[in-house]
mmCIF file with all atom_site columns, C-alpha atoms and ligand atoms in Angstrom:
data_model
loop_
_atom_site.group_PDB
_atom_site.id
_atom_site.type_symbol
_atom_site.label_atom_id
_atom_site.label_alt_id
_atom_site.label_comp_id
_atom_site.label_asym_id
_atom_site.label_entity_id
_atom_site.label_seq_id
_atom_site.pdbx_PDB_ins_code
_atom_site.Cartn_x
_atom_site.Cartn_y
_atom_site.Cartn_z
_atom_site.occupancy
_atom_site.B_iso_or_equiv
_atom_site.pdbx_formal_charge
_atom_site.auth_seq_id
_atom_site.auth_comp_id
_atom_site.auth_asym_id
_atom_site.auth_atom_id
_atom_site.pdbx_PDB_model_num
ATOM   1   C CA . UNK A 1 1   ? 7.374   -27.015 -24.477 1.00 0.00 ? 509  UNK A CA 1
ATOM   2   C CA . UNK A 1 2   ? 6.413   -23.600 -24.608 1.00 0.00 ? 510  UNK A CA 1
ATOM   3   C CA . UNK A 1 3   ? 7.216   -20.436 -22.807 1.00 0.00 ? 511  UNK A CA 1
ATOM   4   C CA . UNK A 1 4   ? 5.351   -17.642 -23.257 1.00 0.00 ? 512  UNK A CA 1
ATOM   5   C CA . UNK A 1 5   ? 6.761   -14.331 -22.600 1.00 0.00 ? 513  UNK A CA 1
ATOM   6   C CA . UNK A 1 6   ? 5.096   -10.929 -23.955 1.00 0.00 ? 514  UNK A CA 1
ATOM   7   C CA . UNK A 1 7   ? 7.213   -8.059  -25.505 1.00 0.00 ? 515  UNK A CA 1
ATOM   8   C CA . UNK A 1 8   ? 7.857   -4.753  -24.051 1.00 0.00 ? 516  UNK A CA 1
ATOM   9   C CA . UNK A 1 9   ? 6.738   -3.049  -26.429 1.00 0.00 ? 517  UNK A CA 1
ATOM   10  C CA . UNK A 1 10  ? 3.646   -0.162  -27.597 1.00 0.00 ? 518  UNK A CA 1
ATOM   11  C CA . UNK A 1 11  ? 3.496   -0.094  -31.060 1.00 0.00 ? 519  UNK A CA 1
ATOM   12  C CA . UNK A 1 12  ? -0.074  0.461   -32.444 1.00 0.00 ? 520  UNK A CA 1
ATOM   13  C CA . UNK A 1 13  ? -1.500  0.573   -28.399 1.00 0.00 ? 521  UNK A CA 1
ATOM   14  C CA . UNK A 1 14  ? -3.376  2.564   -26.870 1.00 0.00 ? 522  UNK A CA 1
ATOM   15  C CA . UNK A 1 15  ? -3.318  2.761   -22.999 1.00 0.00 ? 523  UNK A CA 1
ATOM   16  C CA . UNK A 1 16  ? -5.679  4.342   -19.924 1.00 0.00 ? 524  UNK A CA 1
ATOM   17  C CA . UNK A 1 17  ? -3.932  5.721   -17.015 1.00 0.00 ? 525  UNK A CA 1
ATOM   18  C CA . UNK A 1 18  ? -6.654  6.603   -13.999 1.00 0.00 ? 526  UNK A CA 1
ATOM   19  C CA . UNK A 1 19  ? -4.705  8.797   -11.557 1.00 0.00 ? 527  UNK A CA 1
ATOM   20  C CA . UNK A 1 20  ? -6.197  10.274  -8.126  1.00 0.00 ? 528  UNK A CA 1
ATOM   21  C CA . UNK A 1 21  ? -6.070  13.958  -7.596  1.00 0.00 ? 529  UNK A CA 1
ATOM   22  C CA . UNK A 1 22  ? -4.784  13.320  -3.936  1.00 0.00 ? 530  UNK A CA 1
ATOM   23  C CA . UNK A 1 23  ? -1.346  13.391  -2.466  1.00 0.00 ? 531  UNK A CA 1
ATOM   24  C CA . UNK A 1 24  ? -0.830  14.719  -6.142  1.00 0.00 ? 532  UNK A CA 1
ATOM   25  C CA . UNK A 1 25  ? 2.802   15.819  -5.552  1.00 0.00 ? 533  UNK A CA 1
ATOM   26  C CA . UNK A 1 26  ? 3.628   12.594  -5.959  1.00 0.00 ? 534  UNK A CA 1
ATOM   27  C CA . UNK A 1 27  ? 0.413   11.197  -8.395  1.00 0.00 ? 535  UNK A CA 1
ATOM   28  C CA . UNK A 1 28  ? 2.186   13.273  -10.764 1.00 0.00 ? 536  UNK A CA 1
ATOM   29  C CA . UNK A 1 29  ? 5.336   11.998  -10.503 1.00 0.00 ? 537  UNK A CA 1
ATOM   30  C CA . UNK A 1 30  ? 4.201   8.591   -11.658 1.00 0.00 ? 538  UNK A CA 1
ATOM   31  C CA . UNK A 1 31  ? 2.311   10.025  -14.404 1.00 0.00 ? 539  UNK A CA 1
ATOM   32  C CA . UNK A 1 32  ? 4.988   11.050  -15.450 1.00 0.00 ? 540  UNK A CA 1
ATOM   33  C CA . UNK A 1 33  ? 7.296   7.969   -15.024 1.00 0.00 ? 541  UNK A CA 1
ATOM   34  C CA . UNK A 1 34  ? 4.315   6.177   -17.095 1.00 0.00 ? 542  UNK A CA 1
ATOM   35  C CA . UNK A 1 35  ? 3.485   8.666   -19.761 1.00 0.00 ? 543  UNK A CA 1
ATOM   36  C CA . UNK A 1 36  ? 7.737   8.674   -20.414 1.00 0.00 ? 544  UNK A CA 1
ATOM   37  C CA . UNK A 1 37  ? 8.067   4.699   -20.490 1.00 0.00 ? 545  UNK A CA 1
ATOM   38  C CA . UNK A 1 38  ? 4.624   3.984   -22.405 1.00 0.00 ? 546  UNK A CA 1
ATOM   39  C CA . UNK A 1 39  ? 6.252   6.557   -25.034 1.00 0.00 ? 547  UNK A CA 1
ATOM   40  C CA . UNK A 1 40  ? 9.679   4.581   -24.863 1.00 0.00 ? 548  UNK A CA 1
ATOM   41  C CA . UNK A 1 41  ? 8.261   1.859   -26.360 1.00 0.00 ? 549  UNK A CA 1
ATOM   42  C CA . UNK A 1 42  ? 6.553   3.509   -28.768 1.00 0.00 ? 550  UNK A CA 1
ATOM   43  C CA . UNK A 1 43  ? 3.198   4.282   -27.784 1.00 0.00 ? 551  UNK A CA 1
ATOM   44  C CA . UNK A 1 44  ? 1.796   7.817   -29.416 1.00 0.00 ? 552  UNK A CA 1
ATOM   45  C CA . UNK A 1 45  ? 1.134   10.033  -26.966 1.00 0.00 ? 553  UNK A CA 1
ATOM   46  C CA . UNK A 1 46  ? -2.318  10.745  -28.664 1.00 0.00 ? 554  UNK A CA 1
ATOM   47  C CA . UNK A 1 47  ? -3.151  7.377   -27.784 1.00 0.00 ? 555  UNK A CA 1
ATOM   48  C CA . UNK A 1 48  ? -2.231  7.933   -23.977 1.00 0.00 ? 556  UNK A CA 1
ATOM   49  C CA . UNK A 1 49  ? -6.273  8.837   -22.594 1.00 0.00 ? 557  UNK A CA 1
ATOM   50  C CA . UNK A 1 50  ? -5.520  10.159  -18.703 1.00 0.00 ? 558  UNK A CA 1
ATOM   51  C CA . UNK A 1 51  ? -8.817  10.493  -16.348 1.00 0.00 ? 559  UNK A CA 1
ATOM   52  C CA . UNK A 1 52  ? -8.227  12.212  -13.065 1.00 0.00 ? 560  UNK A CA 1
ATOM   53  C CA . UNK A 1 53  ? -10.013 10.867  -9.864  1.00 0.00 ? 561  UNK A CA 1
ATOM   54  C CA . UNK A 1 54  ? -10.025 12.345  -6.895  1.00 0.00 ? 562  UNK A CA 1
ATOM   55  C CA . UNK A 1 55  ? -8.686  10.104  -4.450  1.00 0.00 ? 563  UNK A CA 1
ATOM   56  C CA . UNK A 1 56  ? -7.444  6.441   -4.564  1.00 0.00 ? 564  UNK A CA 1
ATOM   57  C CA . UNK A 1 57  ? -11.662 4.861   -3.899  1.00 0.00 ? 565  UNK A CA 1
ATOM   58  C CA . UNK A 1 58  ? -12.683 6.893   -6.949  1.00 0.00 ? 566  UNK A CA 1
ATOM   59  C CA . UNK A 1 59  ? -10.283 4.925   -9.177  1.00 0.00 ? 567  UNK A CA 1
ATOM   60  C CA . UNK A 1 60  ? -11.613 1.735   -9.592  1.00 0.00 ? 568  UNK A CA 1
ATOM   61  C CA . UNK A 1 61  ? -15.175 2.798   -11.017 1.00 0.00 ? 569  UNK A CA 1
ATOM   62  C CA . UNK A 1 62  ? -13.694 4.954   -13.681 1.00 0.00 ? 570  UNK A CA 1
ATOM   63  C CA . UNK A 1 63  ? -11.298 2.092   -14.805 1.00 0.00 ? 571  UNK A CA 1
ATOM   64  C CA . UNK A 1 64  ? -13.976 -0.125  -14.520 1.00 0.00 ? 572  UNK A CA 1
ATOM   65  C CA . UNK A 1 65  ? -15.918 2.629   -17.349 1.00 0.00 ? 573  UNK A CA 1
ATOM   66  C CA . UNK A 1 66  ? -12.734 2.771   -19.342 1.00 0.00 ? 574  UNK A CA 1
ATOM   67  C CA . UNK A 1 67  ? -12.561 -1.179  -19.232 1.00 0.00 ? 575  UNK A CA 1
ATOM   68  C CA . UNK A 1 68  ? -15.440 -1.446  -20.888 1.00 0.00 ? 576  UNK A CA 1
ATOM   69  C CA . UNK A 1 69  ? -14.948 1.322   -23.313 1.00 0.00 ? 577  UNK A CA 1
ATOM   70  C CA . UNK A 1 70  ? -13.612 -0.148  -25.817 1.00 0.00 ? 578  UNK A CA 1
ATOM   71  C CA . UNK A 1 71  ? -11.162 2.145   -26.036 1.00 0.00 ? 579  UNK A CA 1
ATOM   72  C CA . UNK A 1 72  ? -7.926  0.990   -24.624 1.00 0.00 ? 580  UNK A CA 1
ATOM   73  C CA . UNK A 1 73  ? -5.481  -1.902  -25.290 1.00 0.00 ? 581  UNK A CA 1
ATOM   74  C CA . UNK A 1 74  ? -4.639  -1.503  -21.077 1.00 0.00 ? 582  UNK A CA 1
ATOM   75  C CA . UNK A 1 75  ? -4.690  0.213   -18.241 1.00 0.00 ? 583  UNK A CA 1
ATOM   76  C CA . UNK A 1 76  ? -2.027  1.621   -15.614 1.00 0.00 ? 584  UNK A CA 1
ATOM   77  C CA . UNK A 1 77  ? -4.183  2.827   -12.532 1.00 0.00 ? 585  UNK A CA 1
ATOM   78  C CA . UNK A 1 78  ? -2.009  5.259   -10.629 1.00 0.00 ? 586  UNK A CA 1
ATOM   79  C CA . UNK A 1 79  ? -2.224  6.500   -6.561  1.00 0.00 ? 587  UNK A CA 1
ATOM   80  C CA . UNK A 1 80  ? -0.966  7.027   -2.893  1.00 0.00 ? 588  UNK A CA 1
ATOM   81  C CA . UNK A 1 81  ? -1.954  6.441   -0.273  1.00 0.00 ? 589  UNK A CA 1
ATOM   82  C CA . UNK A 1 82  ? -0.261  7.760   2.700   1.00 0.00 ? 590  UNK A CA 1
ATOM   83  C CA . UNK A 1 83  ? -0.729  6.481   6.345   1.00 0.00 ? 591  UNK A CA 1
ATOM   84  C CA . UNK A 1 84  ? 0.832   9.487   8.276   1.00 0.00 ? 592  UNK A CA 1
ATOM   85  C CA . UNK A 1 85  ? -2.082  11.777  6.163   1.00 0.00 ? 593  UNK A CA 1
ATOM   86  C CA . UNK A 1 86  ? -5.434  9.475   7.386   1.00 0.00 ? 594  UNK A CA 1
ATOM   87  C CA . UNK A 1 87  ? -6.635  7.417   10.235  1.00 0.00 ? 595  UNK A CA 1
ATOM   88  C CA . UNK A 1 88  ? -8.547  6.041   7.405   1.00 0.00 ? 596  UNK A CA 1
ATOM   89  C CA . UNK A 1 89  ? -5.436  4.364   5.361   1.00 0.00 ? 597  UNK A CA 1
ATOM   90  C CA . UNK A 1 90  ? -6.751  0.352   5.968   1.00 0.00 ? 598  UNK A CA 1
ATOM   91  C CA . UNK A 1 91  ? -10.055 1.306   4.696   1.00 0.00 ? 599  UNK A CA 1
ATOM   92  C CA . UNK A 1 92  ? -9.288  3.655   1.375   1.00 0.00 ? 600  UNK A CA 1
ATOM   93  C CA . UNK A 1 93  ? -5.991  0.857   0.725   1.00 0.00 ? 601  UNK A CA 1
ATOM   94  C CA . UNK A 1 94  ? -8.663  -1.440  1.027   1.00 0.00 ? 602  UNK A CA 1
ATOM   95  C CA . UNK A 1 95  ? -11.045 -0.104  -1.023  1.00 0.00 ? 603  UNK A CA 1
ATOM   96  C CA . UNK A 1 96  ? -8.988  0.266   -3.500  1.00 0.00 ? 604  UNK A CA 1
ATOM   97  C CA . UNK A 1 97  ? -7.099  -2.595  -3.506  1.00 0.00 ? 605  UNK A CA 1
ATOM   98  C CA . UNK A 1 98  ? -9.859  -4.938  -3.626  1.00 0.00 ? 606  UNK A CA 1
ATOM   99  C CA . UNK A 1 99  ? -12.065 -2.534  -6.650  1.00 0.00 ? 607  UNK A CA 1
ATOM   100 C CA . UNK A 1 100 ? -9.064  -2.440  -8.969  1.00 0.00 ? 608  UNK A CA 1
ATOM   101 C CA . UNK A 1 101 ? -8.329  -6.691  -8.856  1.00 0.00 ? 609  UNK A CA 1
ATOM   102 C CA . UNK A 1 102 ? -12.111 -7.032  -9.548  1.00 0.00 ? 610  UNK A CA 1
ATOM   103 C CA . UNK A 1 103 ? -11.256 -5.016  -12.858 1.00 0.00 ? 611  UNK A CA 1
ATOM   104 C CA . UNK A 1 104 ? -7.778  -6.519  -13.288 1.00 0.00 ? 612  UNK A CA 1
ATOM   105 C CA . UNK A 1 105 ? -9.647  -10.134 -13.093 1.00 0.00 ? 613  UNK A CA 1
ATOM   106 C CA . UNK A 1 106 ? -12.813 -10.146 -14.741 1.00 0.00 ? 614  UNK A CA 1
ATOM   107 C CA . UNK A 1 107 ? -12.304 -6.850  -17.150 1.00 0.00 ? 615  UNK A CA 1
ATOM   108 C CA . UNK A 1 108 ? -11.594 -7.372  -20.778 1.00 0.00 ? 616  UNK A CA 1
ATOM   109 C CA . UNK A 1 109 ? -8.124  -5.557  -20.283 1.00 0.00 ? 617  UNK A CA 1
ATOM   110 C CA . UNK A 1 110 ? -5.076  -5.706  -17.883 1.00 0.00 ? 618  UNK A CA 1
ATOM   111 C CA . UNK A 1 111 ? -4.853  -3.528  -15.125 1.00 0.00 ? 619  UNK A CA 1
ATOM   112 C CA . UNK A 1 112 ? -2.023  -2.738  -13.402 1.00 0.00 ? 620  UNK A CA 1
ATOM   113 C CA . UNK A 1 113 ? -1.763  -1.537  -9.594  1.00 0.00 ? 621  UNK A CA 1
ATOM   114 C CA . UNK A 1 114 ? 0.041   0.980   -8.954  1.00 0.00 ? 622  UNK A CA 1
ATOM   115 C CA . UNK A 1 115 ? -1.342  2.757   -6.073  1.00 0.00 ? 623  UNK A CA 1
ATOM   116 C CA . UNK A 1 116 ? 1.697   3.442   -3.842  1.00 0.00 ? 624  UNK A CA 1
ATOM   117 C CA . UNK A 1 117 ? 0.351   2.726   -0.087  1.00 0.00 ? 625  UNK A CA 1
ATOM   118 C CA . UNK A 1 118 ? 3.111   3.803   2.026   1.00 0.00 ? 626  UNK A CA 1
ATOM   119 C CA . UNK A 1 119 ? 3.677   4.758   6.087   1.00 0.00 ? 627  UNK A CA 1
ATOM   120 C CA . UNK A 1 120 ? 4.926   8.759   5.261   1.00 0.00 ? 628  UNK A CA 1
ATOM   121 C CA . UNK A 1 121 ? 5.517   11.134  2.280   1.00 0.00 ? 629  UNK A CA 1
ATOM   122 C CA . UNK A 1 122 ? 9.503   9.880   1.847   1.00 0.00 ? 630  UNK A CA 1
ATOM   123 C CA . UNK A 1 123 ? 9.013   6.319   1.220   1.00 0.00 ? 631  UNK A CA 1
ATOM   124 C CA . UNK A 1 124 ? 6.211   7.573   -1.489  1.00 0.00 ? 632  UNK A CA 1
ATOM   125 C CA . UNK A 1 125 ? 8.427   10.057  -2.956  1.00 0.00 ? 633  UNK A CA 1
ATOM   126 C CA . UNK A 1 126 ? 10.816  7.880   -3.235  1.00 0.00 ? 634  UNK A CA 1
ATOM   127 C CA . UNK A 1 127 ? 8.946   5.211   -5.236  1.00 0.00 ? 635  UNK A CA 1
ATOM   128 C CA . UNK A 1 128 ? 7.991   8.100   -7.614  1.00 0.00 ? 636  UNK A CA 1
ATOM   129 C CA . UNK A 1 129 ? 11.208  8.377   -9.361  1.00 0.00 ? 637  UNK A CA 1
ATOM   130 C CA . UNK A 1 130 ? 13.631  9.303   -6.305  1.00 0.00 ? 638  UNK A CA 1
ATOM   131 C CA . UNK A 1 131 ? 15.858  6.013   -5.210  1.00 0.00 ? 639  UNK A CA 1
ATOM   132 C CA . UNK A 1 132 ? 13.229  3.004   -5.280  1.00 0.00 ? 640  UNK A CA 1
ATOM   133 C CA . UNK A 1 133 ? 12.198  3.901   -9.351  1.00 0.00 ? 641  UNK A CA 1
ATOM   134 C CA . UNK A 1 134 ? 9.338   5.097   -10.337 1.00 0.00 ? 642  UNK A CA 1
ATOM   135 C CA . UNK A 1 135 ? 6.165   2.674   -9.733  1.00 0.00 ? 643  UNK A CA 1
ATOM   136 C CA . UNK A 1 136 ? 4.077   4.159   -12.702 1.00 0.00 ? 644  UNK A CA 1
ATOM   137 C CA . UNK A 1 137 ? 6.630   3.403   -15.242 1.00 0.00 ? 645  UNK A CA 1
ATOM   138 C CA . UNK A 1 138 ? 6.607   0.352   -13.862 1.00 0.00 ? 646  UNK A CA 1
ATOM   139 C CA . UNK A 1 139 ? 3.244   -0.275  -14.711 1.00 0.00 ? 647  UNK A CA 1
ATOM   140 C CA . UNK A 1 140 ? 3.845   1.227   -18.223 1.00 0.00 ? 648  UNK A CA 1
ATOM   141 C CA . UNK A 1 141 ? 5.937   -1.810  -19.293 1.00 0.00 ? 649  UNK A CA 1
ATOM   142 C CA . UNK A 1 142 ? 3.686   -3.861  -17.499 1.00 0.00 ? 650  UNK A CA 1
ATOM   143 C CA . UNK A 1 143 ? 0.658   -3.461  -18.786 1.00 0.00 ? 651  UNK A CA 1
ATOM   144 C CA . UNK A 1 144 ? 2.523   -3.417  -22.704 1.00 0.00 ? 652  UNK A CA 1
ATOM   145 C CA . UNK A 1 145 ? 4.094   -6.701  -21.225 1.00 0.00 ? 653  UNK A CA 1
ATOM   146 C CA . UNK A 1 146 ? 0.679   -8.509  -20.539 1.00 0.00 ? 654  UNK A CA 1
ATOM   147 C CA . UNK A 1 147 ? -1.150  -7.141  -23.916 1.00 0.00 ? 655  UNK A CA 1
ATOM   148 C CA . UNK A 1 148 ? 1.329   -8.951  -25.704 1.00 0.00 ? 656  UNK A CA 1
ATOM   149 C CA . UNK A 1 149 ? 1.205   -12.171 -23.601 1.00 0.00 ? 657  UNK A CA 1
ATOM   150 C CA . UNK A 1 150 ? -2.537  -11.945 -23.434 1.00 0.00 ? 658  UNK A CA 1
ATOM   151 C CA . UNK A 1 151 ? -2.728  -12.038 -27.102 1.00 0.00 ? 659  UNK A CA 1
ATOM   152 C CA . UNK A 1 152 ? -0.281  -15.236 -27.058 1.00 0.00 ? 660  UNK A CA 1
ATOM   153 C CA . UNK A 1 153 ? -2.591  -17.209 -25.304 1.00 0.00 ? 661  UNK A CA 1
HETATM 154 N N1 . LIG B 2 .   ? -7.093  9.122   -1.172  1.00 0.00 ? 1392 LIG B N1 1
HETATM 155 C C1 . LIG B 2 .   ? -5.673  9.431   -1.479  1.00 0.00 ? 1392 LIG B C1 1
HETATM 156 O O1 . LIG B 2 .   ? -5.684  8.537   -3.156  1.00 0.00 ? 1392 LIG B O1 1
HETATM 157 N N2 . LIG B 2 .   ? -4.562  8.989   -1.026  1.00 0.00 ? 1392 LIG B N2 1
HETATM 158 C C2 . LIG B 2 .   ? -4.810  9.323   0.493   1.00 0.00 ? 1392 LIG B C2 1
HETATM 159 O O2 . LIG B 2 .   ? -3.646  8.824   0.893   1.00 0.00 ? 1392 LIG B O2 1
HETATM 160 C C3 . LIG B 2 .   ? -6.345  9.299   1.094   1.00 0.00 ? 1392 LIG B C3 1
HETATM 161 N N3 . LIG B 2 .   ? -6.569  9.417   2.839   1.00 0.00 ? 1392 LIG B N3 1
HETATM 162 O O3 . LIG B 2 .   ? -5.323  9.660   3.179   1.00 0.00 ? 1392 LIG B O3 1
HETATM 163 O O4 . LIG B 2 .   ? -6.976  9.622   2.701   1.00 0.00 ? 1392 LIG B O4 1
HETATM 164 C C4 . LIG B 2 .   ? -7.423  9.614   -0.126  1.00 0.00 ? 1392 LIG B C4 1
HETATM 165 N N4 . LIG B 2 .   ? -8.867  9.687   0.976   1.00 0.00 ? 1392 LIG B N4 1
HETATM 166 C C5 . LIG B 2 .   ? -9.402  10.125  0.044   1.00 0.00 ? 1392 LIG B C5 1
HETATM 167 C C6 . LIG B 2 .   ? -10.161 9.006   -0.504  1.00 0.00 ? 1392 LIG B C6 1
HETATM 168 O O5 . LIG B 2 .   ? -9.478  8.176   -2.046  1.00 0.00 ? 1392 LIG B O5 1
HETATM 169 C C7 . LIG B 2 .   ? -11.186 9.527   -1.032  1.00 0.00 ? 1392 LIG B C7 1
HETATM 170 O O6 . LIG B 2 .   ? -11.391 10.642  -2.758  1.00 0.00 ? 1392 LIG B O6 1
HETATM 171 C C8 . LIG B 2 .   ? -12.420 9.937   -0.258  1.00 0.00 ? 1392 LIG B C8 1
HETATM 172 O O7 . LIG B 2 .   ? -12.703 9.123   0.315   1.00 0.00 ? 1392 LIG B O7 1
HETATM 173 C C9 . LIG B 2 .   ? -14.235 10.697  -1.040  1.00 0.00 ? 1392 LIG B C9 1
HETATM 174 O O8 . LIG B 2 .   ? -14.541 9.209   -1.591  1.00 0.00 ? 1392 LIG B O8 1
#
């Protein structure tokens, strides 16, 4: 039997981050969490490329471009869609999630989904370094695990 599990080790890895400016008070904390975690696992600051996009809807297009660029080994997407703030909550969530999922499946490098979809700001802040952890940090260890796992297959 063979059991494969990717190491959480970023030595020599280049990571792309696509982050939404909308609800930046939340997304900058997700970004901070991701950057700190990547560096904790030996990714060099110079090897983290961050692209800011206007909102969650714009994440897939830039993620696709990054995925095809050959410049990164994996990508983290970060955003915050908050129900209280939009009548288009479902539209924004679906557009963003479906686009990211498509690139994750068909693109060249692993893509992590770090777009929070919450009912209110409190829930979003809780998941951006508050009492429910930091989704950005989770995505950071996850992308390293995926990169190293895929290298074994
Ligand atoms: N974008 C977000 O990232 N989060 C939101 O909560 C949000 N709301 O509330 O509407 C949001 N809308 C903007 C959207 O992502 C696009 O930037 C915009 O529609 C232009 O294409």
